[in-house]
Amino acid sequence: MTLRVDLVPKPPYPQPVLVVDVFYGSAVGVLLAAGAQEVWVAKSVRAALVLAEGGALLLGEQEGLPLEGFHGGISLQTLPGLWVEGKSCVLLAPPLAESLEQVPPQSALAYFRNARAAVAYVAEQHMDTVVAATQARLEPSLANTVVAGFIAKRLYQSLGKEGALQEGARLATALLKSFPDPQEALVQSDLGKQLYRAGRSEELALASLVSVEEVVPRLRQVRLLEAKQYGLTKDRFGFCFQAR
């Protein structure tokens, strides 16, 4: 099997892929691990509000503060304390949502915190493509590329002589060698720098923990939100993750 790593999404993808997002992905995983029935990912505030109609827990922030009308932010320190058992949650995560627009349903979500479980799931499902979620405007993400390299390296090791690395996978694993401490890659990333400047270095520590969760979020549903029907500036999508 040849392992492919896309540093930015490069559709079309005929089969489900493993999407890597270390910050927003960790938030999705924490909510599902805490018992949430499902977690919807939205690209815009208005789309998030539409998805939350019916009583879903609405989570999102801007410049480190929860948005007006939302139930809370997306801090990995506070999310585990929320009562989400059996509830539907909506997460405002524009970069992740933008990346998810490029991948098919049944794709899975990975990050440092579920690395071992994600590798096992990919091997079980015979997936061969890892996609690093991007920053705004589909620009490559340092943090997500490093995590993709980490996942690819673990997959390659698990395959033994039957595995081979495609060029993108070799680039990601080579970049991984520049950061012996996973947390350093997160600190150097754009979002990591924002969190650090805001005095939220604990977020970086929590996101860099390796294999502390067994949840592998799976993209179970994609909902089209038509602009005309919901008063949006353009058509949007909602992406629903559930624990596999």
XYZ file of C-alpha atoms in Angstrom:
244
model
C 0.000 0.000 0.000
C 1.263 3.472 -0.905
C 0.415 6.083 1.736
C -0.572 9.484 0.383
C -0.468 12.692 2.426
C -1.999 15.842 0.955
C -0.659 18.979 2.646
C -3.800 20.725 1.374
C -6.929 18.943 0.111
C -6.574 17.768 -3.496
C -9.927 16.363 -4.557
C -11.548 14.420 -5.990
C -11.340 11.631 -3.443
C -13.189 8.511 -4.586
C -12.901 6.920 -1.153
C -13.085 8.246 2.446
C -9.889 9.802 3.788
C -8.384 10.624 7.166
C -8.578 14.384 7.803
C -6.049 15.769 10.303
C -6.885 18.826 12.419
C -5.019 19.138 15.692
C -6.960 22.027 17.284
C -10.553 21.866 16.008
C -10.350 18.097 15.632
C -9.370 17.782 19.282
C -12.447 19.828 20.239
C -14.715 17.512 18.241
C -13.098 14.493 19.876
C -13.372 15.867 23.413
C -17.105 16.482 22.950
C -17.747 13.014 21.544
C -15.613 11.407 24.258
C -17.738 13.254 26.828
C -20.868 11.618 25.440
C -22.178 14.063 22.824
C -24.496 12.328 20.390
C -23.089 14.278 17.469
C -20.940 17.307 16.684
C -21.735 19.535 13.719
C -18.966 21.663 12.211
C -19.921 25.005 10.634
C -18.012 27.525 8.545
C -19.913 30.706 9.452
C -21.721 32.125 12.468
C -25.046 32.196 10.638
C -24.640 28.598 9.470
C -23.821 27.562 13.041
C -26.980 29.275 14.311
C -29.077 27.450 11.717
C -27.560 24.091 12.639
C -28.186 24.763 16.340
C -31.919 25.356 15.858
C -33.798 22.895 18.007
C -31.647 23.230 21.098
C -28.125 22.144 20.161
C -25.201 23.386 22.226
C -23.541 26.192 20.255
C -19.768 26.581 20.676
C -17.427 29.071 19.055
C -15.174 32.002 19.753
C -13.458 34.995 18.252
C -10.170 36.375 19.570
C -10.349 33.947 22.462
C -13.826 34.947 23.685
C -17.149 33.113 23.209
C -19.318 34.717 20.558
C -22.505 36.510 21.543
C -25.435 34.090 21.598
C -23.144 31.048 21.884
C -23.101 28.763 24.916
C -19.312 28.758 25.204
C -15.949 28.796 23.507
C -13.862 25.854 22.314
C -11.182 25.680 24.974
C -9.876 22.167 25.595
C -9.687 23.163 29.254
C -13.390 23.935 29.595
C -15.053 21.603 27.070
C -14.649 18.460 29.225
C -16.617 20.203 31.978
C -19.696 20.771 29.821
C -22.690 18.484 30.233
C -23.054 17.130 26.708
C -24.246 13.576 27.347
C -26.672 12.651 24.561
C -26.725 16.203 23.192
C -26.126 17.641 19.742
C -23.296 20.191 19.593
C -22.426 22.742 16.913
C -18.823 23.884 16.588
C -17.865 27.024 14.674
C -14.625 25.967 12.966
C -14.193 27.793 9.625
C -10.831 26.302 8.541
C -11.914 22.729 9.293
C -15.281 23.246 7.575
C -13.533 24.668 4.508
C -11.337 21.574 4.312
C -14.275 19.218 4.851
C -15.958 20.681 1.764
C -13.263 18.871 -0.225
C -13.648 15.333 1.200
C -16.331 12.615 0.945
C -18.709 11.415 3.692
C -17.485 8.610 5.965
C -14.076 10.282 6.187
C -12.577 10.250 9.674
C -10.900 12.861 11.851
C -7.471 12.558 13.484
C -5.226 14.616 15.763
C -2.469 13.917 18.278
C -4.909 12.971 21.037
C -6.410 10.032 19.109
C -3.346 9.097 17.045
C -3.149 5.428 18.063
C -6.874 4.842 17.546
C -6.807 6.714 14.219
C -3.904 4.610 12.919
C -5.728 1.415 13.909
C -8.914 2.637 12.220
C -7.134 3.534 8.985
C -5.447 0.131 8.877
C -8.779 -1.577 9.558
C -10.541 0.374 6.792
C -7.606 0.103 4.355
C -7.501 3.863 3.869
C -4.444 5.112 2.014
C -4.884 8.904 2.067
C -4.264 11.405 4.871
C -5.364 15.005 4.312
C -4.024 17.849 6.457
C -6.788 20.360 7.187
C -5.764 23.868 6.204
C -5.733 27.316 7.683
C -7.956 30.087 6.343
C -8.264 30.273 2.545
C -6.995 26.718 2.179
C -3.394 27.580 3.045
C -1.201 24.778 4.440
C -1.107 24.410 8.223
C 2.233 23.724 9.916
C 0.596 22.047 12.903
C -1.668 19.812 10.845
C 1.136 18.879 8.448
C 3.300 17.748 11.367
C 0.452 15.673 12.812
C -0.196 14.188 9.365
C 3.475 13.236 9.224
C 3.201 11.653 12.664
C 0.168 9.607 11.595
C 1.793 8.612 8.291
C 4.956 7.468 10.067
C 2.937 5.301 12.472
C 0.950 3.842 9.564
C 4.104 3.128 7.604
C 5.624 1.346 10.592
C 2.469 -0.730 11.082
C 2.513 -1.837 7.431
C 6.130 -2.954 7.563
C 7.552 -4.009 4.205
C 4.112 -3.761 2.582
C 4.016 0.045 2.879
C 5.488 2.871 0.813
C 5.357 6.641 1.224
C 4.210 8.957 -1.557
C 6.058 12.282 -1.950
C 3.658 14.291 0.242
C 3.962 11.664 2.966
C 7.755 11.837 2.783
C 7.619 15.637 3.075
C 5.316 15.475 6.110
C 7.422 12.869 7.896
C 10.593 14.840 7.133
C 9.014 17.967 8.641
C 8.084 15.923 11.696
C 11.799 15.318 12.363
C 12.258 19.062 12.832
C 10.012 18.945 15.896
C 11.100 16.237 18.359
C 8.588 17.766 20.810
C 5.102 17.767 19.180
C 4.077 20.773 21.247
C 6.760 22.915 19.590
C 5.113 22.456 16.179
C 1.836 23.696 17.621
C 3.527 26.719 19.215
C 5.103 27.677 15.879
C 1.824 27.417 13.944
C -0.329 30.487 13.276
C -3.188 29.404 15.535
C -0.713 28.221 18.146
C 0.925 31.643 18.217
C -2.483 33.256 18.709
C -3.256 30.975 21.636
C 0.159 31.559 23.172
C -0.139 35.344 22.906
C -3.563 35.110 24.541
C -2.049 33.324 27.547
C -3.602 29.988 26.581
C -0.459 27.863 26.449
C -2.302 25.105 28.333
C -4.387 24.644 25.185
C -1.214 23.787 23.291
C -0.185 21.284 25.928
C -3.580 19.563 25.849
C -3.677 19.446 22.034
C -0.185 17.930 21.901
C -0.985 14.958 24.149
C -0.516 11.784 22.130
C -2.993 8.888 22.127
C -4.999 9.825 25.218
C -8.377 9.221 23.490
C -9.897 6.245 21.704
C -12.584 8.205 19.843
C -12.237 8.458 16.066
C -14.853 10.978 14.822
C -16.482 9.900 11.568
C -18.221 12.174 9.078
C -21.704 10.664 9.030
C -23.751 13.387 7.344
C -23.326 16.514 5.225
C -26.232 18.955 5.261
C -26.705 21.592 2.571
C -27.884 24.954 3.926
C -29.339 26.796 0.962
C -28.751 30.551 1.006
C -32.259 31.455 -0.141
C -33.967 29.291 2.459
C -31.881 30.352 5.453
C -30.957 33.928 4.605
C -27.267 33.188 4.088
C -24.910 35.095 1.811
C -24.133 31.847 -0.015
C -24.910 28.148 0.251
C -23.210 26.566 3.250
C -22.728 23.056 4.563
C -22.966 21.465 7.983
C -20.726 18.489 8.724
C -21.929 15.976 11.296
C -19.411 13.837 13.205
C -20.247 10.897 15.415
C -18.041 8.483 17.306
C -17.442 5.372 15.240
